[in-house]
PDB file of C-alpha atoms and ligand atoms in Angstrom:
ATOM      1  CA  MET T   1      -0.090   0.369   0.128  1.00 88.00           C
ATOM      2  CA  ARG T   2       1.168   3.740  -0.805  1.00 92.00           C
ATOM      3  CA  LYS T   3       2.545   6.031   1.695  1.00 96.00           C
ATOM      4  CA  HIS T   4       2.609   9.008  -0.175  1.00 97.00           C
ATOM      5  CA  LEU T   5      -0.396   9.789  -2.035  1.00 98.00           C
ATOM      6  CA  GLU T   6       0.841  12.514  -4.856  1.00 98.00           C
ATOM      7  CA  PHE T   7      -1.742  15.062  -5.889  1.00 97.00           C
ATOM      8  CA  LYS T   8      -1.490  15.734  -9.576  1.00 97.00           C
ATOM      9  CA  GLY T   9      -3.182  19.313  -9.426  1.00 95.00           C
ATOM     10  CA  ASP T  10      -7.010  17.558  -9.780  1.00 94.00           C
ATOM     11  CA  ARG T  11      -6.595  13.704  -8.610  1.00 96.00           C
ATOM     12  CA  TRP T  12      -3.993  11.660  -5.775  1.00 97.00           C
ATOM     13  CA  GLU T  13      -2.227   9.124  -7.478  1.00 97.00           C
ATOM     14  CA  GLY T  14      -3.586   5.779  -5.586  1.00 95.00           C
ATOM     15  CA  GLY T  15      -5.867   7.862  -3.947  1.00 96.00           C
ATOM     16  CA  GLU T  16     -10.094   6.481  -5.385  1.00 96.00           C
ATOM     17  CA  ILE T  17     -12.017   8.434  -7.262  1.00 96.00           C
ATOM     18  CA  HIS T  18     -15.980   7.806  -6.479  1.00 93.00           C
ATOM     19  CA  GLU T  19     -18.574   9.429  -8.008  1.00 89.00           C
ATOM     20  CA  TYR T  20     -20.573  10.607  -6.290  1.00 92.00           C
ATOM     21  CA  LYS T  21     -24.999   9.690  -5.981  1.00 88.00           C
ATOM     22  CA  GLY T  22     -25.332  10.839  -9.039  1.00 89.00           C
ATOM     23  CA  ASN T  23     -24.562  14.614  -8.352  1.00 94.00           C
ATOM     24  CA  ARG T  24     -22.200  15.829 -11.711  1.00 93.00           C
ATOM     25  CA  ASP T  25     -21.160  18.541  -9.671  1.00 96.00           C
ATOM     26  CA  VAL T  26     -19.291  16.633  -7.256  1.00 98.00           C
ATOM     27  CA  ILE T  27     -15.998  14.692  -7.214  1.00 97.00           C
ATOM     28  CA  LYS T  28     -15.141  12.353  -5.047  1.00 97.00           C
ATOM     29  CA  HIS T  29     -11.589  11.260  -2.966  1.00 98.00           C
ATOM     30  CA  VAL T  30     -10.698   8.595  -1.028  1.00 98.00           C
ATOM     31  CA  LEU T  31      -7.334   9.166  -0.297  1.00 98.00           C
ATOM     32  CA  PHE T  32      -7.310   6.310   2.411  1.00 98.00           C
ATOM     33  CA  GLY T  33      -9.458   4.934   4.351  1.00 97.00           C
ATOM     34  CA  GLU T  34     -10.293  -0.049   4.829  1.00 96.00           C
ATOM     35  CA  ARG T  35      -7.798  -0.948   2.361  1.00 96.00           C
ATOM     36  CA  ASN T  36      -5.032   0.795   5.148  1.00 97.00           C
ATOM     37  CA  GLY T  37      -6.885  -0.926   7.821  1.00 97.00           C
ATOM     38  CA  LEU T  38      -7.955   2.076   8.730  1.00 98.00           C
ATOM     39  CA  ASP T  39     -11.285   1.718  11.113  1.00 98.00           C
ATOM     40  CA  PHE T  40     -12.012   6.116   9.217  1.00 98.00           C
ATOM     41  CA  GLU T  41     -12.051   7.477   6.297  1.00 98.00           C
ATOM     42  CA  VAL T  42     -10.355  10.344   4.966  1.00 98.00           C
ATOM     43  CA  ARG T  43     -12.271  11.914   1.466  1.00 98.00           C
ATOM     44  CA  VAL T  44     -11.513  14.545  -0.571  1.00 98.00           C
ATOM     45  CA  PHE T  45     -15.007  16.455  -1.920  1.00 98.00           C
ATOM     46  CA  GLU T  46     -14.417  19.115  -4.383  1.00 98.00           C
ATOM     47  CA  VAL T  47     -17.713  20.905  -5.432  1.00 98.00           C
ATOM     48  CA  LYS T  48     -18.467  22.516  -8.427  1.00 98.00           C
ATOM     49  CA  VAL T  49     -19.376  26.516  -8.033  1.00 98.00           C
ATOM     50  CA  GLY T  50     -22.926  26.179  -7.761  1.00 97.00           C
ATOM     51  CA  GLY T  51     -23.552  22.921  -6.754  1.00 97.00           C
ATOM     52  CA  ALA T  52     -24.323  21.391  -2.771  1.00 98.00           C
ATOM     53  CA  THR T  53     -23.155  18.115  -0.878  1.00 98.00           C
ATOM     54  CA  SER T  54     -26.374  15.898  -0.069  1.00 97.00           C
ATOM     55  CA  LEU T  55     -29.317  17.777   1.904  1.00 98.00           C
ATOM     56  CA  GLU T  56     -28.776  14.372   4.268  1.00 98.00           C
ATOM     57  CA  ARG T  57     -29.029  13.556   7.748  1.00 98.00           C
ATOM     58  CA  HIS T  58     -27.567  10.190   9.358  1.00 98.00           C
ATOM     59  CA  GLU T  59     -25.970   8.579  13.302  1.00 98.00           C
ATOM     60  CA  HIS T  60     -22.928   9.210  11.789  1.00 98.00           C
ATOM     61  CA  GLN T  61     -19.969  12.233  12.685  1.00 98.00           C
ATOM     62  CA  HIS T  62     -18.184  14.203   9.708  1.00 98.00           C
ATOM     63  CA  ALA T  63     -15.368  15.946  11.459  1.00 98.00           C
ATOM     64  CA  VAL T  64     -15.067  18.088   7.855  1.00 99.00           C
ATOM     65  CA  LEU T  65     -11.553  20.725   6.888  1.00 98.00           C
ATOM     66  CA  VAL T  66     -12.045  22.750   4.530  1.00 98.00           C
ATOM     67  CA  LEU T  67      -9.040  23.054   1.512  1.00 98.00           C
ATOM     68  CA  GLU T  68      -9.392  25.602  -0.588  1.00 98.00           C
ATOM     69  CA  GLY T  69     -12.448  28.055  -2.110  1.00 98.00           C
ATOM     70  CA  GLU T  70     -15.362  29.076  -0.586  1.00 98.00           C
ATOM     71  CA  GLY T  71     -18.309  28.457   0.661  1.00 98.00           C
ATOM     72  CA  SER T  72     -21.982  28.122   2.572  1.00 98.00           C
ATOM     73  CA  ALA T  73     -22.299  25.112   5.357  1.00 98.00           C
ATOM     74  CA  LEU T  74     -25.394  24.323   6.975  1.00 98.00           C
ATOM     75  CA  VAL T  75     -25.619  21.805  10.035  1.00 98.00           C
ATOM     76  CA  GLY T  76     -29.124  21.557  12.070  1.00 98.00           C
ATOM     77  CA  ASN T  77     -30.252  25.431  11.982  1.00 97.00           C
ATOM     78  CA  GLU T  78     -26.940  27.049  11.426  1.00 98.00           C
ATOM     79  CA  VAL T  79     -25.959  28.363   8.444  1.00 98.00           C
ATOM     80  CA  TYR T  80     -21.799  28.721   7.809  1.00 98.00           C
ATOM     81  CA  ASP T  81     -19.723  31.313   5.527  1.00 98.00           C
ATOM     82  CA  VAL T  82     -17.002  28.749   5.214  1.00 98.00           C
ATOM     83  CA  ARG T  83     -12.825  29.579   3.515  1.00 98.00           C
ATOM     84  CA  PRO T  84      -9.912  27.475   3.782  1.00 98.00           C
ATOM     85  CA  PHE T  85      -8.980  25.846   7.323  1.00 98.00           C
ATOM     86  CA  ASP T  86     -12.714  26.081   8.607  1.00 98.00           C
ATOM     87  CA  GLY T  87     -13.439  23.070  10.585  1.00 98.00           C
ATOM     88  CA  ILE T  88     -16.283  21.737  10.436  1.00 98.00           C
ATOM     89  CA  TRP T  89     -18.070  19.347  13.550  1.00 98.00           C
ATOM     90  CA  VAL T  90     -21.381  17.344  11.702  1.00 98.00           C
ATOM     91  CA  PRO T  91     -23.050  16.012  14.689  1.00 98.00           C
ATOM     92  CA  PRO T  92     -24.563  13.037  15.203  1.00 98.00           C
ATOM     93  CA  ASN T  93     -28.384  12.660  12.925  1.00 98.00           C
ATOM     94  CA  THR T  94     -28.264  16.488  11.874  1.00 98.00           C
ATOM     95  CA  PRO T  95     -29.011  18.018   8.857  1.00 98.00           C
ATOM     96  CA  HIS T  96     -26.480  18.950   7.054  1.00 98.00           C
ATOM     97  CA  GLN T  97     -25.058  20.439   3.590  1.00 98.00           C
ATOM     98  CA  PHE T  98     -21.857  21.905   2.036  1.00 98.00           C
ATOM     99  CA  VAL T  99     -22.895  24.469  -0.357  1.00 98.00           C
ATOM    100  CA  ALA T 100     -20.107  26.631  -2.856  1.00 98.00           C
ATOM    101  CA  ASN T 101     -22.369  29.590  -3.242  1.00 98.00           C
ATOM    102  CA  LYS T 102     -19.410  31.979  -3.259  1.00 98.00           C
ATOM    103  CA  GLY T 103     -18.697  32.223  -7.010  1.00 98.00           C
ATOM    104  CA  LYS T 104     -15.363  29.587  -6.526  1.00 97.00           C
ATOM    105  CA  ASP T 105     -15.460  25.736  -6.354  1.00 98.00           C
ATOM    106  CA  LEU T 106     -14.850  24.661  -2.850  1.00 98.00           C
ATOM    107  CA  LYS T 107     -12.521  22.031  -1.694  1.00 98.00           C
ATOM    108  CA  ILE T 108     -13.128  20.160   1.521  1.00 98.00           C
ATOM    109  CA  LEU T 109     -11.684  17.203   3.078  1.00 98.00           C
ATOM    110  CA  CYS T 110     -14.134  15.187   5.614  1.00 98.00           C
ATOM    111  CA  VAL T 111     -12.936  11.766   8.521  1.00 98.00           C
ATOM    112  CA  VAL T 112     -16.445   9.369   8.658  1.00 98.00           C
ATOM    113  CA  ASN T 113     -16.430   5.185  10.249  1.00 98.00           C
ATOM    114  CA  VAL T 114     -15.828   3.256   7.742  1.00 98.00           C
ATOM    115  CA  ARG T 115     -18.883   1.221   9.134  1.00 98.00           C
ATOM    116  CA  ARG T 116     -21.555   3.363   8.913  1.00 98.00           C
ATOM    117  CA  ASP T 117     -25.072   3.454   8.762  1.00 98.00           C
ATOM    118  CA  ARG T 118     -27.455   5.287   5.303  1.00 98.00           C
ATOM    119  CA  PRO T 119     -27.587   8.798   4.858  1.00 97.00           C
ATOM    120  CA  LYS T 120     -31.756   9.991   4.654  1.00 97.00           C
ATOM    121  CA  LYS T 121     -33.206  11.986   2.985  1.00 97.00           C
ATOM    122  CA  LEU T 122     -34.763  14.769   5.225  1.00 97.00           C
ATOM    123  CA  SER T 123     -38.092  14.431   5.891  1.00 97.00           C
ATOM    124  CA  ASP T 124     -41.098  17.194   4.150  1.00 97.00           C
ATOM    125  CA  ASP T 125     -41.670  18.113   7.584  1.00 97.00           C
ATOM    126  CA  GLU T 126     -38.161  18.650   8.226  1.00 96.00           C
ATOM    127  CA  LEU T 127     -37.524  20.296   4.933  1.00 97.00           C
ATOM    128  CA  LYS T 128     -40.539  22.910   4.978  1.00 97.00           C
ATOM    129  CA  SER T 129     -39.010  23.903   8.445  1.00 97.00           C
ATOM    130  CA  LEU T 130     -35.490  24.460   7.859  1.00 97.00           C
ATOM    131  CA  LEU T 131     -37.063  26.656   3.851  1.00 97.00           C
ATOM    132  CA  SER T 132     -38.989  28.926   6.419  1.00 97.00           C
ATOM    133  CA  ASN T 133     -36.069  30.610   7.735  1.00 97.00           C
ATOM    134  CA  PRO T 134     -34.761  32.538   5.041  1.00 97.00           C
ATOM    135  CA  ARG T 135     -31.304  32.453   5.937  1.00 96.00           C
ATOM    136  CA  ILE T 136     -31.278  29.194   5.384  1.00 98.00           C
ATOM    137  CA  ALA T 137     -33.498  29.304   2.276  1.00 97.00           C
ATOM    138  CA  ASN T 138     -31.140  31.018   0.735  1.00 96.00           C
ATOM    139  CA  ILE T 139     -28.311  28.765   1.011  1.00 97.00           C
ATOM    140  CA  ILE T 140     -29.419  25.088   1.242  1.00 97.00           C
ATOM    141  CA  ARG T 141     -29.797  23.383  -2.435  1.00 96.00           C
ATOM    142  CA  VAL T 142     -32.813  20.023  -2.540  1.00 92.00           C
ATOM    143  CA  SER T 143     -32.394  18.358  -5.721  1.00 79.00           C
TER     144      SER T 143
HETATM  145 MN1   MN B 201     -23.595  13.278   4.795  1.00 65.35          MN
END
Protein backbone atom coordinates (compact mmCIF):
# COMPACT_ATOMS: atom_id res chain seq x y z
CA MET A 1 0.00 0.00 0.00
CA ARG A 2 1.27 3.44 -0.99
CA LYS A 3 2.51 5.67 1.81
CA HIS A 4 2.73 8.81 -0.31
CA LEU A 5 -0.27 9.90 -2.33
CA GLU A 6 1.17 12.51 -4.64
CA PHE A 7 -1.20 15.28 -5.67
CA LYS A 8 -1.36 15.62 -9.45
CA GLY A 9 -3.23 18.90 -9.74
CA ASP A 10 -6.74 17.43 -9.88
CA ARG A 11 -6.35 14.00 -8.24
CA TRP A 12 -4.11 11.96 -6.00
CA GLU A 13 -1.91 9.25 -7.45
CA GLY A 14 -2.97 6.14 -5.55
CA GLY A 15 -6.26 7.71 -4.43
CA GLU A 16 -9.65 6.49 -5.65
CA ILE A 17 -12.16 8.65 -7.47
CA HIS A 18 -15.79 7.78 -6.79
CA GLU A 19 -19.00 8.86 -8.37
CA TYR A 20 -21.06 10.89 -5.87
CA LYS A 21 -24.68 9.75 -5.70
CA GLY A 22 -25.32 10.69 -9.33
CA ASN A 23 -24.43 14.32 -8.60
CA ARG A 24 -22.12 15.56 -11.35
CA ASP A 25 -21.25 18.71 -9.42
CA VAL A 26 -19.32 16.71 -6.84
CA ILE A 27 -16.17 14.62 -7.24
CA LYS A 28 -15.29 12.32 -4.36
CA HIS A 29 -11.70 11.26 -3.73
CA VAL A 30 -11.00 8.54 -1.20
CA LEU A 31 -7.43 8.87 0.02
CA PHE A 32 -7.20 6.48 2.95
CA GLY A 33 -9.59 4.00 4.49
CA GLU A 34 -10.49 0.37 4.80
CA ARG A 35 -7.89 -0.77 2.27
CA ASN A 36 -5.26 0.65 4.63
CA GLY A 37 -6.78 -1.30 7.51
CA LEU A 38 -8.20 1.89 9.02
CA ASP A 39 -11.57 2.13 10.72
CA PHE A 40 -11.99 5.66 9.36
CA GLU A 41 -11.92 7.11 5.86
CA VAL A 42 -10.24 10.30 4.70
CA ARG A 43 -12.03 11.75 1.69
CA VAL A 44 -11.87 14.97 -0.30
CA PHE A 45 -14.99 16.35 -1.96
CA GLU A 46 -14.74 18.85 -4.77
CA VAL A 47 -17.98 20.75 -5.12
CA LYS A 48 -18.16 22.64 -8.41
CA VAL A 49 -19.23 26.26 -8.27
CA GLY A 50 -23.02 26.38 -7.96
CA GLY A 51 -23.18 22.77 -6.78
CA ALA A 52 -23.81 21.19 -3.40
CA THR A 53 -23.38 17.94 -1.51
CA SER A 54 -26.50 15.98 -0.56
CA LEU A 55 -28.88 17.47 1.95
CA GLU A 56 -29.03 14.56 4.38
CA ARG A 57 -28.67 13.27 7.90
CA HIS A 58 -27.36 10.08 9.48
CA GLU A 59 -26.10 8.70 12.77
CA HIS A 60 -22.43 8.82 11.81
CA GLN A 61 -20.52 12.05 12.29
CA HIS A 62 -18.39 14.11 9.93
CA ALA A 63 -15.20 15.96 10.81
CA VAL A 64 -14.61 18.43 7.98
CA LEU A 65 -11.79 20.77 7.08
CA VAL A 66 -12.09 23.26 4.23
CA LEU A 67 -9.11 22.99 1.90
CA GLU A 68 -9.87 25.42 -0.89
CA GLY A 69 -12.51 27.82 -2.19
CA GLU A 70 -15.44 29.26 -0.34
CA GLY A 71 -19.00 28.32 0.34
CA SER A 72 -21.67 27.78 2.95
CA ALA A 73 -22.33 24.90 5.29
CA LEU A 74 -25.68 23.98 6.77
CA VAL A 75 -25.33 22.13 10.08
CA GLY A 76 -28.64 21.61 11.85
CA ASN A 77 -30.33 24.99 11.98
CA GLU A 78 -27.13 26.95 11.45
CA VAL A 79 -25.55 28.31 8.30
CA TYR A 80 -21.83 29.00 8.31
CA ASP A 81 -19.79 30.83 5.69
CA VAL A 82 -16.71 28.69 5.25
CA ARG A 83 -13.25 29.27 3.87
CA PRO A 84 -9.92 27.46 3.84
CA PHE A 85 -8.84 25.86 7.09
CA ASP A 86 -12.21 26.32 8.78
CA GLY A 87 -13.32 23.15 10.54
CA ILE A 88 -16.91 21.93 10.65
CA TRP A 89 -18.30 19.24 12.91
CA VAL A 90 -21.48 17.48 11.90
CA PRO A 91 -22.90 15.75 15.02
CA PRO A 92 -25.04 12.59 14.80
CA ASN A 93 -28.42 12.81 13.09
CA THR A 94 -27.95 16.44 12.09
CA PRO A 95 -29.14 17.75 8.70
CA HIS A 96 -26.19 19.06 6.70
CA GLN A 97 -25.10 20.27 3.30
CA PHE A 98 -22.05 21.98 1.81
CA VAL A 99 -22.79 24.49 -0.92
CA ALA A 100 -20.37 26.16 -3.36
CA ASN A 101 -22.35 29.39 -3.53
CA LYS A 102 -19.56 31.96 -3.48
CA GLY A 103 -18.47 31.87 -7.10
CA LYS A 104 -15.74 29.31 -6.45
CA ASP A 105 -15.33 25.57 -6.34
CA LEU A 106 -15.31 24.33 -2.76
CA LYS A 107 -12.89 21.61 -1.71
CA ILE A 108 -13.34 19.93 1.66
CA LEU A 109 -11.64 17.12 3.51
CA CYS A 110 -14.08 14.89 5.38
CA VAL A 111 -13.34 12.08 7.83
CA VAL A 112 -15.94 9.40 8.59
CA ASN A 113 -16.06 5.95 10.14
CA VAL A 114 -15.69 3.09 7.69
CA ARG A 115 -18.65 1.37 9.35
CA ARG A 116 -21.50 3.84 9.17
CA ASP A 117 -25.22 4.04 8.56
CA ARG A 118 -26.69 5.08 5.22
CA PRO A 119 -27.53 8.76 4.74
CA LYS A 120 -31.23 9.61 4.86
CA LYS A 121 -33.05 12.33 2.99
CA LEU A 122 -34.89 14.83 5.14
CA SER A 123 -38.62 14.38 5.69
CA ASP A 124 -41.01 16.87 4.12
CA ASP A 125 -41.66 18.36 7.55
CA GLU A 126 -37.96 18.80 8.28
CA LEU A 127 -37.47 20.38 4.89
CA LYS A 128 -40.41 22.70 5.40
CA SER A 129 -39.07 23.75 8.78
CA LEU A 130 -35.60 24.47 7.36
CA LEU A 131 -37.03 26.42 4.43
CA SER A 132 -39.03 28.61 6.81
CA ASN A 133 -35.71 30.15 7.87
CA PRO A 134 -34.78 32.68 5.12
CA ARG A 135 -31.05 32.36 5.77
CA ILE A 136 -31.27 28.61 5.31
CA ALA A 137 -33.72 28.79 2.37
CA ASN A 138 -31.19 31.07 0.71
CA ILE A 139 -28.35 28.56 0.69
CA ILE A 140 -29.69 25.02 0.65
CA ARG A 141 -30.12 23.04 -2.56
CA VAL A 142 -33.02 20.63 -2.60
CA SER A 143 -32.74 18.04 -5.36
MN1 LIG B 1 -23.23 13.29 5.27
